[in-house]
Short mmCIF file of C-alpha atoms and ligand atoms in Angstrom, two decimals:
data_model
loop_
_atom_site.label_atom_id
_atom_site.label_comp_id
_atom_site.label_asym_id
_atom_site.label_seq_id
_atom_site.Cartn_x
_atom_site.Cartn_y
_atom_site.Cartn_z
CA UNK B 1 66.60 11.95 -43.48
CA UNK B 2 65.47 15.66 -42.90
CA UNK B 3 65.90 17.80 -40.00
CA UNK B 4 62.85 18.91 -38.35
CA UNK B 5 61.97 21.76 -35.83
CA UNK B 6 58.82 21.27 -33.81
CA UNK B 7 57.98 24.83 -32.77
CA UNK B 8 55.40 26.13 -30.67
CA UNK B 9 54.37 27.90 -27.30
CA UNK B 10 55.24 25.81 -23.81
CA UNK B 11 52.31 23.44 -23.72
CA UNK B 12 51.78 23.16 -27.17
CA UNK B 13 52.86 19.53 -27.59
CA UNK B 14 56.16 19.88 -28.73
CA UNK B 15 57.55 16.56 -26.46
CA UNK B 16 54.55 14.37 -27.43
CA UNK B 17 54.51 14.83 -30.82
CA UNK B 18 58.11 14.77 -30.79
CA UNK B 19 58.70 11.29 -29.79
CA UNK B 20 55.81 9.66 -31.88
CA UNK B 21 57.88 11.54 -34.77
CA UNK B 22 61.13 10.53 -33.88
CA UNK B 23 59.73 6.81 -33.35
CA UNK B 24 58.21 6.70 -36.80
CA UNK B 25 61.07 8.22 -39.04
CA UNK B 26 63.90 6.88 -36.67
CA UNK B 27 65.03 10.44 -36.26
CA UNK B 28 66.85 11.61 -32.78
CA UNK B 29 65.29 13.41 -30.58
CA UNK B 30 66.73 16.36 -28.84
CA UNK B 31 64.71 17.92 -26.47
CA UNK B 32 66.24 21.03 -25.00
CA UNK B 33 64.10 21.26 -21.97
CA UNK B 34 64.63 17.62 -21.13
CA UNK B 35 68.18 18.42 -21.40
CA UNK B 36 68.54 20.82 -19.01
CA UNK B 37 66.50 19.12 -16.63
CA UNK B 38 68.68 16.47 -16.44
CA UNK B 39 71.07 18.49 -15.31
CA UNK B 40 68.98 20.26 -12.68
CA UNK B 41 68.02 16.85 -11.52
CA UNK B 42 71.25 15.58 -11.58
CA UNK B 43 72.98 18.61 -9.33
CA UNK B 44 75.80 19.38 -12.31
CA UNK B 45 77.53 22.92 -13.49
CA UNK B 46 74.94 23.82 -16.04
CA UNK B 47 71.96 22.43 -13.96
CA UNK B 48 72.74 24.73 -11.07
CA UNK B 49 73.34 27.84 -13.42
CA UNK B 50 69.93 26.68 -15.77
CA UNK B 51 67.40 26.10 -12.98
CA UNK B 52 67.78 30.21 -12.17
CA UNK B 53 66.56 31.35 -15.08
CA UNK B 54 64.31 28.05 -15.93
CA UNK B 55 62.78 28.55 -12.17
CA UNK B 56 61.41 32.32 -13.12
CA UNK B 57 60.19 31.07 -16.33
CA UNK B 58 63.17 32.67 -18.27
CA UNK B 59 65.57 30.96 -21.10
CA UNK B 60 68.55 30.50 -20.48
CA UNK B 61 71.29 32.65 -22.10
CA UNK B 62 71.60 32.30 -25.92
CA UNK B 63 75.71 31.52 -25.39
CA UNK B 64 74.97 28.87 -23.04
CA UNK B 65 72.19 27.56 -25.17
CA UNK B 66 73.86 27.06 -28.13
CA UNK B 67 77.13 25.31 -26.28
CA UNK B 68 74.78 22.52 -25.21
CA UNK B 69 73.02 22.06 -28.04
CA UNK B 70 76.32 21.71 -30.35
CA UNK B 71 77.49 19.75 -27.13
CA UNK B 72 74.39 17.17 -28.07
CA UNK B 73 75.26 17.25 -31.30
CA UNK B 74 78.71 16.22 -31.11
CA UNK B 75 77.59 13.09 -28.56
CA UNK B 76 75.50 11.73 -30.43
CA UNK B 77 76.34 10.18 -33.46
CA UNK B 78 72.94 9.30 -35.15
CA UNK B 79 72.42 12.94 -35.33
CA UNK B 80 73.82 12.94 -38.76
CA UNK B 81 70.58 10.95 -39.82
CA UNK B 82 68.24 13.24 -39.44
CA UNK B 83 67.03 15.40 -36.33
CA UNK B 84 63.89 16.27 -34.57
CA UNK B 85 64.75 20.09 -32.63
CA UNK B 86 62.26 20.38 -29.67
CA UNK B 87 62.10 23.74 -27.87
CA UNK B 88 65.38 24.57 -29.96
CA UNK B 89 65.97 27.45 -31.33
CA UNK B 90 63.65 29.78 -29.15
CA UNK B 91 65.24 33.21 -29.83
CA UNK B 92 66.69 34.85 -33.48
CA UNK B 93 69.73 34.85 -32.00
CA UNK B 94 69.80 30.74 -31.76
CA UNK B 95 68.29 30.52 -35.24
CA UNK B 96 70.73 32.53 -36.72
CA UNK B 97 73.51 30.41 -34.96
CA UNK B 98 71.50 27.09 -35.95
CA UNK B 99 71.60 28.22 -39.55
CA UNK B 100 75.76 28.28 -39.52
CA UNK B 101 76.03 25.49 -37.29
CA UNK B 102 73.78 23.22 -39.51
CA UNK B 103 75.61 24.77 -42.31
CA UNK B 104 79.35 23.87 -40.88
CA UNK B 105 77.96 19.97 -40.23
CA UNK B 106 77.21 19.86 -44.15
CA UNK B 107 73.55 19.57 -43.26
CA UNK B 108 70.39 22.19 -43.19
CA UNK B 109 66.95 22.57 -41.03
CA UNK B 110 64.48 21.31 -43.86
CA UNK B 111 60.96 22.18 -42.14
CA UNK B 112 59.77 23.93 -39.07
CA UNK B 113 56.23 21.94 -37.88
CA UNK B 114 54.55 25.12 -35.80
CA UNK B 115 51.86 23.46 -33.41
CA UNK B 116 49.03 26.56 -32.96
CA UNK B 117 46.90 26.06 -30.13
CA UNK B 118 44.54 28.12 -28.08
CA UNK B 119 45.91 30.13 -25.27
CA UNK B 120 43.00 29.70 -22.65
CA UNK B 121 43.90 25.40 -23.25
CA UNK B 122 48.08 25.93 -23.57
CA UNK B 123 47.65 27.31 -19.72
CA UNK B 124 45.43 24.21 -18.58
CA UNK B 125 47.58 21.97 -20.37
CA UNK B 126 50.55 22.98 -18.08
CA UNK B 127 48.75 23.25 -14.75
CA UNK B 128 46.93 19.28 -15.23
CA UNK B 129 51.22 18.68 -16.38
CA UNK B 130 52.11 19.90 -13.06
CA UNK B 131 49.59 18.37 -10.95
CA UNK B 132 50.41 14.72 -12.88
CA UNK B 133 53.95 15.39 -13.29
CA UNK B 134 54.81 17.60 -10.35
CA UNK B 135 56.89 19.75 -12.88
CA UNK B 136 58.53 22.36 -11.24
CA UNK B 137 58.24 25.47 -13.78
CA UNK B 138 54.19 24.02 -14.06
CA UNK B 139 52.36 26.06 -11.52
CA UNK B 140 50.11 29.47 -13.01
CA UNK B 141 52.74 32.39 -11.72
CA UNK B 142 55.95 30.71 -14.14
CA UNK B 143 53.48 29.08 -16.52
CA UNK B 144 52.21 33.06 -17.16
CA UNK B 145 55.92 34.07 -17.45
CA UNK B 146 56.74 31.52 -19.73
CA UNK B 147 53.98 32.56 -21.85
CA UNK B 148 55.16 36.54 -22.01
CA UNK B 149 58.89 35.41 -22.93
CA UNK B 150 57.24 33.06 -25.51
CA UNK B 151 55.47 36.29 -26.79
CA UNK B 152 58.15 38.67 -26.23
CA UNK B 153 61.15 36.15 -27.44
CA UNK B 154 59.98 33.41 -29.28
CA UNK B 155 56.82 33.94 -31.49
CA UNK B 156 58.81 36.26 -33.60
CA UNK B 157 60.73 32.88 -34.91
CA UNK B 158 56.86 32.21 -36.31
CA UNK B 159 57.71 34.78 -39.28
CA UNK B 160 61.53 34.13 -39.93
CA UNK B 161 60.52 30.67 -41.02
CA UNK B 162 57.05 31.99 -42.46
CA UNK B 163 59.32 34.24 -44.30
CA UNK B 164 62.37 31.44 -45.37
CA UNK B 165 59.81 29.15 -46.66
CA UNK B 166 59.99 26.82 -43.79
CA UNK B 167 56.65 27.05 -42.21
CA UNK B 168 53.96 24.82 -41.71
CA UNK B 169 51.43 25.17 -39.38
CA UNK B 170 50.18 22.25 -37.56
CA UNK B 171 46.69 22.96 -35.80
CA UNK B 172 47.38 21.69 -31.78
CA UNK B 173 43.58 21.89 -30.59
CA UNK B 174 42.66 18.71 -31.09
CA UNK B 175 43.92 14.66 -30.01
CA UNK B 176 46.86 13.91 -29.95
CA UNK B 177 46.73 10.98 -32.50
CA UNK B 178 44.84 13.83 -34.87
CA UNK B 179 47.36 16.38 -34.76
CA UNK B 180 50.29 12.97 -35.28
CA UNK B 181 48.15 11.89 -38.50
CA UNK B 182 48.49 15.60 -39.69
CA UNK B 183 52.23 15.79 -39.01
CA UNK B 184 53.05 12.38 -40.99
CA UNK B 185 50.88 13.57 -43.77
CA UNK B 186 53.51 16.73 -44.12
CA UNK B 187 56.60 14.69 -43.39
CA UNK B 188 55.59 11.86 -46.08
CA UNK B 189 54.78 14.67 -48.54
CA UNK B 190 58.25 15.68 -48.10
P1 ATP A 201 56.51 22.25 -24.11
O1 ATP A 201 55.38 22.24 -22.45
O2 ATP A 201 56.22 22.61 -25.28
O3 ATP A 201 57.44 20.85 -23.42
P2 ATP A 201 58.18 24.17 -22.23
O4 ATP A 201 58.13 25.86 -22.95
O5 ATP A 201 57.00 23.99 -21.31
O6 ATP A 201 57.43 23.42 -24.02
P3 ATP A 201 60.59 22.87 -22.45
O7 ATP A 201 60.74 22.84 -23.58
O8 ATP A 201 60.59 21.96 -21.50
O9 ATP A 201 59.27 23.40 -21.95
O10 ATP A 201 62.11 23.93 -21.84
C1 ATP A 201 61.73 23.79 -20.26
C2 ATP A 201 62.48 25.58 -20.07
O11 ATP A 201 63.77 25.00 -20.25
C3 ATP A 201 62.61 26.89 -21.04
O12 ATP A 201 61.25 27.05 -20.15
C4 ATP A 201 63.57 27.70 -20.67
O13 ATP A 201 63.99 28.20 -19.36
C5 ATP A 201 64.65 26.70 -21.08
N1 ATP A 201 64.94 26.21 -22.23
C6 ATP A 201 64.15 24.86 -23.02
N2 ATP A 201 64.76 24.85 -24.40
C7 ATP A 201 65.41 26.51 -24.32
C8 ATP A 201 66.26 26.85 -25.32
N3 ATP A 201 66.30 27.09 -26.99
N4 ATP A 201 66.84 28.80 -24.76
C9 ATP A 201 66.75 29.07 -23.85
N5 ATP A 201 66.02 28.34 -23.35
C10 ATP A 201 65.33 26.94 -22.82
MG1 MG A 202 59.03 20.39 -23.73
#
């Protein structure tokens, strides 16, 4: 089964589409944001550190993130059967380390699905999500900082994956069902 990265700005719908992809294709879903939020809610030492970055809309340090990801892969035996990576990699350092990590495991990244959404819609979606779920970093000030961080540190990965031929652009503006049917056509064609 394929290893897929779902890529896009905060609020682009990575979590929603990843769940559907995981279910239909039997992939293991790793959301780094969910992993970190679970640590925060349980008050673990990692959660305490992660919260300091997340509350300001910043990324957690690469070396820490890489250790967390490696732990997720090691502690879930079904990850050898294909994984959907949601929220990782988010920096060029992470993307480079990820290639080596996969190689070490005798595995490889097959494709990057890039959800492309208008910026105004991103902000509105996150504001709505904050109101519905109470997610702490979905407030306007933190949202703006997360978008800055995305443009500075994460969006260069789009070119990185275009250049190595793995990037597939997905229009992330329509309804979730439409997006998922477009994603399914791409995965079915592998
Ligand atoms: P989406 O709305 O599409 O789910 P998001 O950016 O709103 O995406 P998450 O992916 O859940 O949210 O991530 C939440 C926070 O967790 C990030 O803002 C960041 O602080 C931290 N985080 C998650 N993944 C990483 C990563 N790969 N590297 C560094 N920090 C990360
Ligand atoms: Mg998410």
